[in-house]
Amino acid sequence: MIAGVVLAAGEGRRFGGDKRQALLPDGRTLLEAGLDAFIGQLGELALVLPDDDVFGMELCRRLGARPLACRLNRAGIGHSLACAAAWAMSLPQCRGMVLGLADMPRVQPHTVSQVAAALWHGRPVLACHQGRAGHPRGLPAACFPALLDLTGDVGARDALDWSQALRLELDDPGVLLDIDTAADLQRLD
C-alpha cells in the first residue's frame, strides 16, 4: 500500500497569513485544491496540520483525510516531515508515501497516481516537468527512518540522497507551481 501525506502546517509568513484559506478563482481554498489531487489516488491519506487547526480538521472530516496534528509546526518543516513519517510507519503494509505540499493547487490526480506507481520500484521519486523537479515526491518506506528525527527547517531535500531518485517526467506543470505570496495567487487564471 502507498500512502499519501500533504504538508499543511506551515505559517505562511511570506503570504502574510493563513494562505491555506485563500480562495482560488474556482472558489476552492488553496488547502482544498492542494488536497484534491490526492483524494482517491492512494490507500491512506493524511494531512499534517497545526495542532489547533479547526479549518484543517473540518476539511479532513469533509474529504475523508486523516488529520495529523503537529504541535511543533512553528519550529519548521522538519517536525511536519517527522510526523508524516511516524504515521506512515504505523500503517501495516505501507511500502511508501507520496508527499505533497498544501500550497500546490494545480497538481493533477494522475500525477499523484503515477508517483505512487513509480514507488513500487523502491527508489525515491521526483515528479518533474520539462526536466525540473517539483512536488509531489515519492518516498519508499526505507526512507522513513531518516525523517523521524528531523527538526527545524531541515527537510527531506537535506535528509535524503536525491541523486539516486527516479526522475519521473510528467505532463503536469502543476508540479512546479506553488503559492508562496499573495502575488502568486493573483497570477492564477
Short mmCIF file of N, CA and C in Angstrom, two decimals:
data_model
loop_
_atom_site.label_atom_id
_atom_site.label_comp_id
_atom_site.label_asym_id
_atom_site.label_seq_id
_atom_site.Cartn_x
_atom_site.Cartn_y
_atom_site.Cartn_z
N MET A 1 0.83 -1.17 0.00
CA MET A 1 0.00 0.00 0.00
C MET A 1 0.89 1.25 0.00
N ILE A 2 0.50 2.22 -0.79
CA ILE A 2 1.18 3.52 -0.83
C ILE A 2 0.26 4.54 -0.18
N ALA A 3 0.79 5.28 0.78
CA ALA A 3 0.02 6.30 1.50
C ALA A 3 0.31 7.68 0.90
N GLY A 4 -0.53 8.62 1.22
CA GLY A 4 -0.32 10.00 0.81
C GLY A 4 -0.32 10.91 2.02
N VAL A 5 0.55 11.90 1.99
CA VAL A 5 0.61 12.91 3.05
C VAL A 5 0.75 14.27 2.38
N VAL A 6 -0.08 15.21 2.82
CA VAL A 6 0.03 16.58 2.36
C VAL A 6 0.44 17.43 3.57
N LEU A 7 1.51 18.18 3.42
CA LEU A 7 2.01 19.04 4.50
C LEU A 7 1.28 20.38 4.45
N ALA A 8 0.62 20.72 5.57
CA ALA A 8 -0.17 21.95 5.63
C ALA A 8 -0.04 22.64 6.98
N ALA A 9 1.11 22.49 7.63
CA ALA A 9 1.28 23.02 8.97
C ALA A 9 2.16 24.27 9.02
N GLY A 10 2.58 24.77 7.85
CA GLY A 10 3.44 25.95 7.83
C GLY A 10 2.70 27.22 8.23
N GLU A 11 3.46 28.24 8.51
CA GLU A 11 2.86 29.50 8.97
C GLU A 11 2.47 30.45 7.84
N GLY A 12 2.98 30.27 6.66
CA GLY A 12 2.64 31.17 5.55
C GLY A 12 3.16 32.58 5.74
N ARG A 13 4.35 32.71 6.29
CA ARG A 13 4.92 34.04 6.58
C ARG A 13 5.05 34.92 5.34
N ARG A 14 5.53 34.34 4.23
CA ARG A 14 5.70 35.15 3.02
C ARG A 14 4.36 35.58 2.43
N PHE A 15 3.31 34.82 2.72
CA PHE A 15 1.98 35.15 2.22
C PHE A 15 1.35 36.25 3.07
N GLY A 16 1.75 36.33 4.33
CA GLY A 16 1.20 37.34 5.22
C GLY A 16 0.01 36.85 6.03
N GLY A 17 -0.16 35.55 6.15
CA GLY A 17 -1.28 34.99 6.92
C GLY A 17 -1.52 33.56 6.50
N ASP A 18 -2.67 33.04 6.90
CA ASP A 18 -3.00 31.64 6.60
C ASP A 18 -3.42 31.51 5.14
N LYS A 19 -2.45 31.26 4.29
CA LYS A 19 -2.73 31.16 2.85
C LYS A 19 -3.61 29.98 2.52
N ARG A 20 -3.66 28.98 3.39
CA ARG A 20 -4.46 27.79 3.12
C ARG A 20 -5.94 28.12 2.95
N GLN A 21 -6.38 29.23 3.55
CA GLN A 21 -7.79 29.62 3.46
C GLN A 21 -8.05 30.60 2.32
N ALA A 22 -7.01 30.99 1.60
CA ALA A 22 -7.18 31.91 0.47
C ALA A 22 -8.02 31.23 -0.62
N LEU A 23 -8.90 32.00 -1.23
CA LEU A 23 -9.78 31.46 -2.27
C LEU A 23 -9.12 31.54 -3.64
N LEU A 24 -9.23 30.44 -4.38
CA LEU A 24 -8.75 30.38 -5.76
C LEU A 24 -9.86 30.88 -6.68
N PRO A 25 -9.53 31.16 -7.94
CA PRO A 25 -10.55 31.63 -8.89
C PRO A 25 -11.74 30.68 -9.03
N ASP A 26 -11.54 29.38 -8.78
CA ASP A 26 -12.64 28.41 -8.90
C ASP A 26 -13.49 28.29 -7.63
N GLY A 27 -13.17 29.08 -6.60
CA GLY A 27 -13.96 29.10 -5.37
C GLY A 27 -13.46 28.16 -4.28
N ARG A 28 -12.51 27.27 -4.58
CA ARG A 28 -11.95 26.40 -3.56
C ARG A 28 -10.88 27.15 -2.78
N THR A 29 -10.62 26.69 -1.56
CA THR A 29 -9.50 27.24 -0.81
C THR A 29 -8.21 26.61 -1.35
N LEU A 30 -7.11 27.26 -1.08
CA LEU A 30 -5.81 26.74 -1.50
C LEU A 30 -5.57 25.35 -0.90
N LEU A 31 -5.92 25.18 0.37
CA LEU A 31 -5.73 23.88 1.01
C LEU A 31 -6.59 22.81 0.36
N GLU A 32 -7.84 23.11 0.07
CA GLU A 32 -8.70 22.13 -0.57
C GLU A 32 -8.16 21.73 -1.94
N ALA A 33 -7.70 22.71 -2.71
CA ALA A 33 -7.14 22.42 -4.03
C ALA A 33 -5.87 21.60 -3.92
N GLY A 34 -5.03 21.89 -2.93
CA GLY A 34 -3.79 21.13 -2.73
C GLY A 34 -4.05 19.69 -2.33
N LEU A 35 -5.16 19.44 -1.67
CA LEU A 35 -5.52 18.09 -1.22
C LEU A 35 -6.30 17.32 -2.28
N ASP A 36 -7.03 18.03 -3.12
CA ASP A 36 -7.92 17.38 -4.09
C ASP A 36 -7.23 16.36 -4.99
N ALA A 37 -6.02 16.65 -5.44
CA ALA A 37 -5.32 15.73 -6.35
C ALA A 37 -5.04 14.38 -5.69
N PHE A 38 -5.01 14.34 -4.36
CA PHE A 38 -4.68 13.12 -3.62
C PHE A 38 -5.90 12.26 -3.31
N ILE A 39 -7.08 12.87 -3.33
CA ILE A 39 -8.31 12.15 -2.96
C ILE A 39 -8.55 10.99 -3.91
N GLY A 40 -8.68 9.79 -3.34
CA GLY A 40 -8.97 8.60 -4.12
C GLY A 40 -7.80 8.00 -4.89
N GLN A 41 -6.61 8.54 -4.75
CA GLN A 41 -5.45 8.06 -5.51
C GLN A 41 -4.56 7.11 -4.72
N LEU A 42 -4.74 7.06 -3.39
CA LEU A 42 -3.81 6.33 -2.53
C LEU A 42 -4.57 5.50 -1.49
N GLY A 43 -3.88 4.53 -0.89
CA GLY A 43 -4.52 3.67 0.09
C GLY A 43 -4.98 4.40 1.33
N GLU A 44 -4.18 5.31 1.84
CA GLU A 44 -4.50 6.12 3.02
C GLU A 44 -4.03 7.54 2.72
N LEU A 45 -4.71 8.52 3.30
CA LEU A 45 -4.34 9.91 3.08
C LEU A 45 -4.39 10.68 4.39
N ALA A 46 -3.33 11.43 4.67
CA ALA A 46 -3.26 12.25 5.88
C ALA A 46 -2.86 13.67 5.52
N LEU A 47 -3.25 14.58 6.40
CA LEU A 47 -2.93 15.99 6.25
C LEU A 47 -2.24 16.44 7.53
N VAL A 48 -0.99 16.91 7.44
CA VAL A 48 -0.25 17.40 8.60
C VAL A 48 -0.67 18.84 8.85
N LEU A 49 -1.18 19.09 10.06
CA LEU A 49 -1.78 20.37 10.42
C LEU A 49 -1.18 20.90 11.73
N PRO A 50 -1.34 22.21 11.97
CA PRO A 50 -1.06 22.69 13.33
C PRO A 50 -2.03 22.02 14.29
N ASP A 51 -1.65 21.86 15.55
CA ASP A 51 -2.49 21.10 16.46
C ASP A 51 -3.80 21.78 16.84
N ASP A 52 -3.95 23.05 16.57
CA ASP A 52 -5.17 23.77 16.93
C ASP A 52 -5.94 24.25 15.69
N ASP A 53 -5.87 23.50 14.62
CA ASP A 53 -6.36 23.94 13.32
C ASP A 53 -7.79 23.47 13.04
N VAL A 54 -8.77 24.27 13.42
CA VAL A 54 -10.18 23.94 13.22
C VAL A 54 -10.49 23.86 11.72
N PHE A 55 -9.98 24.80 10.95
CA PHE A 55 -10.21 24.82 9.50
C PHE A 55 -9.73 23.53 8.84
N GLY A 56 -8.49 23.14 9.13
CA GLY A 56 -7.93 21.93 8.55
C GLY A 56 -8.64 20.67 9.00
N MET A 57 -9.01 20.61 10.27
CA MET A 57 -9.73 19.44 10.79
C MET A 57 -11.08 19.28 10.09
N GLU A 58 -11.77 20.36 9.87
CA GLU A 58 -13.07 20.30 9.19
C GLU A 58 -12.89 19.83 7.75
N LEU A 59 -11.86 20.31 7.08
CA LEU A 59 -11.61 19.87 5.70
C LEU A 59 -11.28 18.38 5.68
N CYS A 60 -10.50 17.90 6.62
CA CYS A 60 -10.20 16.47 6.70
C CYS A 60 -11.48 15.66 6.88
N ARG A 61 -12.34 16.11 7.76
CA ARG A 61 -13.59 15.41 8.00
C ARG A 61 -14.42 15.34 6.73
N ARG A 62 -14.50 16.47 6.03
CA ARG A 62 -15.32 16.55 4.81
C ARG A 62 -14.75 15.71 3.67
N LEU A 63 -13.42 15.66 3.53
CA LEU A 63 -12.80 14.97 2.41
C LEU A 63 -12.29 13.57 2.74
N GLY A 64 -12.40 13.16 3.99
CA GLY A 64 -12.00 11.81 4.36
C GLY A 64 -10.51 11.60 4.54
N ALA A 65 -9.79 12.66 4.87
CA ALA A 65 -8.35 12.55 5.14
C ALA A 65 -8.12 12.45 6.64
N ARG A 66 -7.01 11.84 7.02
CA ARG A 66 -6.66 11.70 8.43
C ARG A 66 -5.89 12.94 8.87
N PRO A 67 -6.37 13.67 9.88
CA PRO A 67 -5.59 14.82 10.37
C PRO A 67 -4.44 14.35 11.26
N LEU A 68 -3.26 14.90 11.00
CA LEU A 68 -2.09 14.63 11.84
C LEU A 68 -1.66 15.94 12.48
N ALA A 69 -1.95 16.09 13.74
CA ALA A 69 -1.62 17.34 14.44
C ALA A 69 -0.13 17.38 14.76
N CYS A 70 0.51 18.44 14.33
CA CYS A 70 1.95 18.64 14.57
C CYS A 70 2.10 19.82 15.52
N ARG A 71 2.30 19.53 16.78
CA ARG A 71 2.34 20.61 17.77
C ARG A 71 3.60 21.47 17.66
N LEU A 72 4.62 20.98 16.98
CA LEU A 72 5.86 21.75 16.82
C LEU A 72 5.97 22.37 15.44
N ASN A 73 4.83 22.57 14.78
CA ASN A 73 4.84 23.06 13.40
C ASN A 73 5.54 24.39 13.24
N ARG A 74 5.47 25.25 14.22
CA ARG A 74 6.08 26.58 14.09
C ARG A 74 7.61 26.52 14.12
N ALA A 75 8.15 25.37 14.50
CA ALA A 75 9.60 25.21 14.58
C ALA A 75 10.22 24.78 13.25
N GLY A 76 9.40 24.53 12.22
CA GLY A 76 9.95 24.22 10.91
C GLY A 76 9.39 22.96 10.29
N ILE A 77 9.65 22.81 8.99
CA ILE A 77 9.10 21.69 8.21
C ILE A 77 9.62 20.34 8.67
N GLY A 78 10.78 20.30 9.29
CA GLY A 78 11.33 19.02 9.75
C GLY A 78 10.38 18.29 10.69
N HIS A 79 9.72 19.04 11.56
CA HIS A 79 8.77 18.42 12.50
C HIS A 79 7.57 17.84 11.77
N SER A 80 7.11 18.54 10.74
CA SER A 80 5.98 18.03 9.95
C SER A 80 6.36 16.75 9.22
N LEU A 81 7.55 16.71 8.67
CA LEU A 81 8.02 15.50 7.98
C LEU A 81 8.18 14.33 8.95
N ALA A 82 8.69 14.61 10.14
CA ALA A 82 8.83 13.56 11.15
C ALA A 82 7.46 13.00 11.53
N CYS A 83 6.49 13.87 11.66
CA CYS A 83 5.12 13.46 11.97
C CYS A 83 4.56 12.58 10.85
N ALA A 84 4.78 12.97 9.62
CA ALA A 84 4.30 12.21 8.46
C ALA A 84 4.97 10.84 8.40
N ALA A 85 6.27 10.79 8.63
CA ALA A 85 6.99 9.52 8.58
C ALA A 85 6.53 8.58 9.69
N ALA A 86 6.34 9.11 10.89
CA ALA A 86 5.87 8.26 12.01
C ALA A 86 4.50 7.67 11.69
N TRP A 87 3.62 8.48 11.12
CA TRP A 87 2.29 7.97 10.75
C TRP A 87 2.40 6.88 9.69
N ALA A 88 3.18 7.13 8.64
CA ALA A 88 3.31 6.16 7.56
C ALA A 88 3.91 4.85 8.08
N MET A 89 4.87 4.94 9.01
CA MET A 89 5.48 3.74 9.57
C MET A 89 4.47 2.94 10.39
N SER A 90 3.45 3.59 10.90
CA SER A 90 2.44 2.89 11.71
C SER A 90 1.42 2.14 10.87
N LEU A 91 1.42 2.37 9.56
CA LEU A 91 0.44 1.74 8.69
C LEU A 91 0.92 0.34 8.28
N PRO A 92 0.10 -0.67 8.50
CA PRO A 92 0.50 -2.02 8.08
C PRO A 92 0.69 -2.07 6.56
N GLN A 93 1.74 -2.72 6.13
CA GLN A 93 1.99 -2.94 4.70
C GLN A 93 2.26 -1.67 3.89
N CYS A 94 2.63 -0.58 4.55
CA CYS A 94 2.92 0.66 3.81
C CYS A 94 4.29 0.53 3.16
N ARG A 95 4.32 0.63 1.84
CA ARG A 95 5.58 0.49 1.09
C ARG A 95 6.18 1.84 0.72
N GLY A 96 5.43 2.92 0.93
CA GLY A 96 5.93 4.24 0.60
C GLY A 96 4.86 5.29 0.77
N MET A 97 5.26 6.54 0.59
CA MET A 97 4.27 7.62 0.65
C MET A 97 4.56 8.65 -0.43
N VAL A 98 3.47 9.21 -0.93
CA VAL A 98 3.54 10.34 -1.85
C VAL A 98 3.36 11.58 -0.98
N LEU A 99 4.36 12.45 -1.00
CA LEU A 99 4.40 13.61 -0.13
C LEU A 99 4.11 14.86 -0.94
N GLY A 100 3.03 15.54 -0.59
CA GLY A 100 2.64 16.76 -1.29
C GLY A 100 2.67 17.97 -0.39
N LEU A 101 2.56 19.13 -1.01
CA LEU A 101 2.54 20.40 -0.29
C LEU A 101 1.19 21.07 -0.49
N ALA A 102 0.64 21.61 0.57
CA ALA A 102 -0.71 22.19 0.52
C ALA A 102 -0.80 23.42 -0.37
N ASP A 103 0.32 24.05 -0.68
CA ASP A 103 0.27 25.28 -1.46
C ASP A 103 0.53 25.05 -2.96
N MET A 104 0.22 23.83 -3.41
CA MET A 104 0.42 23.49 -4.83
C MET A 104 -0.93 23.08 -5.43
N PRO A 105 -1.73 24.06 -5.83
CA PRO A 105 -3.12 23.80 -6.22
C PRO A 105 -3.34 23.22 -7.60
N ARG A 106 -2.32 23.14 -8.43
CA ARG A 106 -2.51 22.70 -9.81
C ARG A 106 -1.98 21.31 -10.11
N VAL A 107 -1.49 20.60 -9.10
CA VAL A 107 -1.06 19.21 -9.30
C VAL A 107 -2.28 18.39 -9.71
N GLN A 108 -2.11 17.54 -10.70
CA GLN A 108 -3.20 16.73 -11.23
C GLN A 108 -3.27 15.36 -10.55
N PRO A 109 -4.49 14.81 -10.41
CA PRO A 109 -4.63 13.49 -9.79
C PRO A 109 -3.78 12.41 -10.47
N HIS A 110 -3.68 12.45 -11.81
CA HIS A 110 -2.87 11.42 -12.49
C HIS A 110 -1.40 11.52 -12.10
N THR A 111 -0.93 12.69 -11.72
CA THR A 111 0.45 12.85 -11.27
C THR A 111 0.65 12.10 -9.96
N VAL A 112 -0.28 12.26 -9.04
CA VAL A 112 -0.18 11.57 -7.75
C VAL A 112 -0.18 10.06 -7.96
N SER A 113 -1.07 9.56 -8.80
CA SER A 113 -1.13 8.12 -9.03
C SER A 113 0.12 7.61 -9.75
N GLN A 114 0.71 8.41 -10.64
CA GLN A 114 1.94 7.98 -11.33
C GLN A 114 3.13 7.95 -10.38
N VAL A 115 3.22 8.93 -9.48
CA VAL A 115 4.29 8.92 -8.48
C VAL A 115 4.13 7.70 -7.58
N ALA A 116 2.89 7.42 -7.18
CA ALA A 116 2.63 6.25 -6.32
C ALA A 116 3.04 4.96 -7.04
N ALA A 117 2.67 4.83 -8.30
CA ALA A 117 3.03 3.61 -9.06
C ALA A 117 4.54 3.47 -9.19
N ALA A 118 5.23 4.58 -9.39
CA ALA A 118 6.69 4.53 -9.53
C ALA A 118 7.38 4.12 -8.23
N LEU A 119 6.74 4.36 -7.10
CA LEU A 119 7.32 3.99 -5.81
C LEU A 119 7.50 2.49 -5.64
N TRP A 120 6.76 1.70 -6.36
CA TRP A 120 6.88 0.25 -6.24
C TRP A 120 8.26 -0.24 -6.64
N HIS A 121 9.06 0.60 -7.30
CA HIS A 121 10.43 0.23 -7.67
C HIS A 121 11.39 0.37 -6.48
N GLY A 122 10.93 1.00 -5.39
CA GLY A 122 11.73 1.07 -4.17
C GLY A 122 12.71 2.21 -4.10
N ARG A 123 12.64 3.15 -5.03
CA ARG A 123 13.54 4.32 -5.01
C ARG A 123 12.73 5.59 -4.77
N PRO A 124 13.35 6.63 -4.23
CA PRO A 124 12.65 7.91 -4.15
C PRO A 124 12.25 8.37 -5.56
N VAL A 125 11.17 9.12 -5.64
CA VAL A 125 10.64 9.56 -6.93
C VAL A 125 10.52 11.09 -6.94
N LEU A 126 11.09 11.68 -7.97
CA LEU A 126 10.97 13.13 -8.20
C LEU A 126 9.98 13.36 -9.34
N ALA A 127 8.90 14.06 -9.05
CA ALA A 127 7.98 14.46 -10.10
C ALA A 127 8.62 15.63 -10.85
N CYS A 128 8.78 15.48 -12.16
CA CYS A 128 9.46 16.51 -12.96
C CYS A 128 8.57 16.97 -14.10
N HIS A 129 8.77 18.22 -14.48
CA HIS A 129 8.12 18.77 -15.67
C HIS A 129 9.18 19.53 -16.45
N GLN A 130 9.35 19.16 -17.70
CA GLN A 130 10.36 19.77 -18.57
C GLN A 130 11.74 19.77 -17.90
N GLY A 131 12.05 18.64 -17.25
CA GLY A 131 13.36 18.46 -16.65
C GLY A 131 13.54 19.06 -15.27
N ARG A 132 12.60 19.84 -14.80
CA ARG A 132 12.71 20.48 -13.48
C ARG A 132 11.94 19.67 -12.44
N ALA A 133 12.61 19.39 -11.31
CA ALA A 133 11.99 18.62 -10.22
C ALA A 133 11.05 19.50 -9.42
N GLY A 134 9.92 18.91 -9.04
CA GLY A 134 8.93 19.61 -8.23
C GLY A 134 8.34 18.68 -7.18
N HIS A 135 7.04 18.85 -6.96
CA HIS A 135 6.30 18.04 -5.98
C HIS A 135 4.98 17.62 -6.61
N PRO A 136 4.45 16.49 -6.18
CA PRO A 136 4.79 15.70 -5.01
C PRO A 136 6.03 14.84 -5.22
N ARG A 137 6.55 14.37 -4.11
CA ARG A 137 7.71 13.48 -4.13
C ARG A 137 7.28 12.11 -3.61
N GLY A 138 7.93 11.09 -4.09
CA GLY A 138 7.66 9.73 -3.62
C GLY A 138 8.78 9.25 -2.72
N LEU A 139 8.41 8.74 -1.57
CA LEU A 139 9.39 8.25 -0.60
C LEU A 139 9.11 6.79 -0.28
N PRO A 140 10.02 5.89 -0.63
CA PRO A 140 9.83 4.49 -0.25
C PRO A 140 9.97 4.34 1.27
N ALA A 141 9.39 3.27 1.80
CA ALA A 141 9.40 3.06 3.25
C ALA A 141 10.81 3.03 3.83
N ALA A 142 11.79 2.62 3.05
CA ALA A 142 13.17 2.58 3.54
C ALA A 142 13.68 3.98 3.92
N CYS A 143 13.05 5.02 3.41
CA CYS A 143 13.45 6.40 3.71
C CYS A 143 12.82 6.95 4.99
N PHE A 144 11.76 6.32 5.47
CA PHE A 144 11.03 6.86 6.62
C PHE A 144 11.90 7.08 7.86
N PRO A 145 12.75 6.12 8.25
CA PRO A 145 13.54 6.33 9.46
C PRO A 145 14.43 7.58 9.40
N ALA A 146 14.91 7.95 8.22
CA ALA A 146 15.75 9.13 8.09
C ALA A 146 14.98 10.42 8.37
N LEU A 147 13.66 10.35 8.31
CA LEU A 147 12.84 11.55 8.53
C LEU A 147 12.38 11.70 9.97
N LEU A 148 12.46 10.63 10.75
CA LEU A 148 11.90 10.65 12.11
C LEU A 148 12.53 11.66 13.04
N ASP A 149 13.79 11.95 12.87
CA ASP A 149 14.49 12.86 13.79
C ASP A 149 14.66 14.26 13.23
N LEU A 150 13.97 14.57 12.13
CA LEU A 150 14.11 15.91 11.56
C LEU A 150 13.50 16.95 12.47
N THR A 151 14.14 18.11 12.50
CA THR A 151 13.64 19.24 13.29
C THR A 151 13.94 20.51 12.51
N GLY A 152 13.38 21.59 12.96
CA GLY A 152 13.66 22.89 12.35
C GLY A 152 13.32 22.92 10.88
N ASP A 153 14.12 23.64 10.12
CA ASP A 153 13.87 23.80 8.69
C ASP A 153 14.61 22.77 7.84
N VAL A 154 15.05 21.68 8.44
CA VAL A 154 15.69 20.61 7.68
C VAL A 154 14.59 19.77 7.06
N GLY A 155 14.57 19.72 5.74
CA GLY A 155 13.53 18.97 5.04
C GLY A 155 14.08 17.71 4.41
N ALA A 156 13.22 17.02 3.68
CA ALA A 156 13.61 15.77 3.01
C ALA A 156 14.70 16.03 1.98
N ARG A 157 14.73 17.23 1.42
CA ARG A 157 15.77 17.57 0.45
C ARG A 157 17.15 17.42 1.07
N ASP A 158 17.26 17.75 2.36
CA ASP A 158 18.54 17.69 3.05
C ASP A 158 18.81 16.33 3.70
N ALA A 159 17.76 15.56 3.97
CA ALA A 159 17.92 14.32 4.72
C ALA A 159 18.11 13.09 3.84
N LEU A 160 17.76 13.19 2.56
CA LEU A 160 17.81 12.03 1.68
C LEU A 160 18.75 12.28 0.51
N ASP A 161 19.25 11.21 -0.07
CA ASP A 161 20.10 11.30 -1.25
C ASP A 161 19.23 11.25 -2.50
N TRP A 162 18.90 12.42 -3.03
CA TRP A 162 18.01 12.50 -4.19
C TRP A 162 18.73 12.20 -5.49
N SER A 163 20.07 12.04 -5.45
CA SER A 163 20.79 11.74 -6.69
C SER A 163 20.43 10.35 -7.22
N GLN A 164 19.94 9.47 -6.34
CA GLN A 164 19.54 8.12 -6.74
C GLN A 164 18.05 8.02 -7.06
N ALA A 165 17.36 9.13 -7.03
CA ALA A 165 15.90 9.11 -7.25
C ALA A 165 15.55 8.86 -8.70
N LEU A 166 14.39 8.27 -8.90
CA LEU A 166 13.81 8.13 -10.22
C LEU A 166 13.22 9.47 -10.61
N ARG A 167 13.68 10.03 -11.72
CA ARG A 167 13.14 11.31 -12.22
C ARG A 167 11.99 10.98 -13.15
N LEU A 168 10.77 11.21 -12.68
CA LEU A 168 9.56 10.87 -13.41
C LEU A 168 9.07 12.10 -14.18
N GLU A 169 9.29 12.10 -15.49
CA GLU A 169 8.89 13.22 -16.34
C GLU A 169 7.38 13.15 -16.58
N LEU A 170 6.69 14.23 -16.24
CA LEU A 170 5.23 14.26 -16.30
C LEU A 170 4.75 15.45 -17.12
N ASP A 171 3.62 15.29 -17.75
CA ASP A 171 2.99 16.39 -18.49
C ASP A 171 2.06 17.15 -17.54
N ASP A 172 2.64 17.70 -16.49
CA ASP A 172 1.88 18.41 -15.46
C ASP A 172 2.68 19.58 -14.94
N PRO A 173 2.46 20.78 -15.49
CA PRO A 173 3.19 21.95 -15.00
C PRO A 173 2.85 22.29 -13.55
N GLY A 174 1.76 21.71 -13.03
CA GLY A 174 1.37 21.95 -11.65
C GLY A 174 2.39 21.47 -10.64
N VAL A 175 3.30 20.56 -11.03
CA VAL A 175 4.31 20.07 -10.09
C VAL A 175 5.34 21.15 -9.75
N LEU A 176 5.33 22.23 -10.53
CA LEU A 176 6.28 23.32 -10.30
C LEU A 176 5.64 24.59 -9.74
N LEU A 177 4.31 24.62 -9.66
CA LEU A 177 3.58 25.83 -9.27
C LEU A 177 3.20 25.80 -7.80
N ASP A 178 3.84 26.62 -7.00
CA ASP A 178 3.43 26.74 -5.60
C ASP A 178 3.07 28.19 -5.31
N ILE A 179 2.24 28.37 -4.32
CA ILE A 179 1.75 29.70 -3.95
C ILE A 179 2.45 30.10 -2.65
N ASP A 180 3.41 30.99 -2.76
CA ASP A 180 4.13 31.46 -1.57
C ASP A 180 3.71 32.86 -1.14
N THR A 181 3.24 33.66 -2.10
CA THR A 181 2.88 35.05 -1.80
C THR A 181 1.49 35.34 -2.36
N ALA A 182 0.91 36.44 -1.91
CA ALA A 182 -0.39 36.87 -2.44
C ALA A 182 -0.28 37.16 -3.93
N ALA A 183 0.86 37.65 -4.39
CA ALA A 183 1.06 37.91 -5.82
C ALA A 183 1.02 36.61 -6.63
N ASP A 184 1.56 35.52 -6.08
CA ASP A 184 1.48 34.22 -6.75
C ASP A 184 0.03 33.81 -6.94
N LEU A 185 -0.77 34.05 -5.95
CA LEU A 185 -2.19 33.69 -6.01
C LEU A 185 -2.91 34.52 -7.07
N GLN A 186 -2.58 35.77 -7.17
CA GLN A 186 -3.23 36.65 -8.15
C GLN A 186 -2.88 36.27 -9.58
N ARG A 187 -1.74 35.62 -9.78
CA ARG A 187 -1.33 35.22 -11.14
C ARG A 187 -2.06 33.97 -11.65
N LEU A 188 -2.77 33.27 -10.76
CA LEU A 188 -3.52 32.08 -11.20
C LEU A 188 -4.65 32.50 -12.12
N ASP A 189 -4.91 31.74 -13.14
CA ASP A 189 -6.02 32.04 -14.04
C ASP A 189 -7.30 31.45 -13.52
#
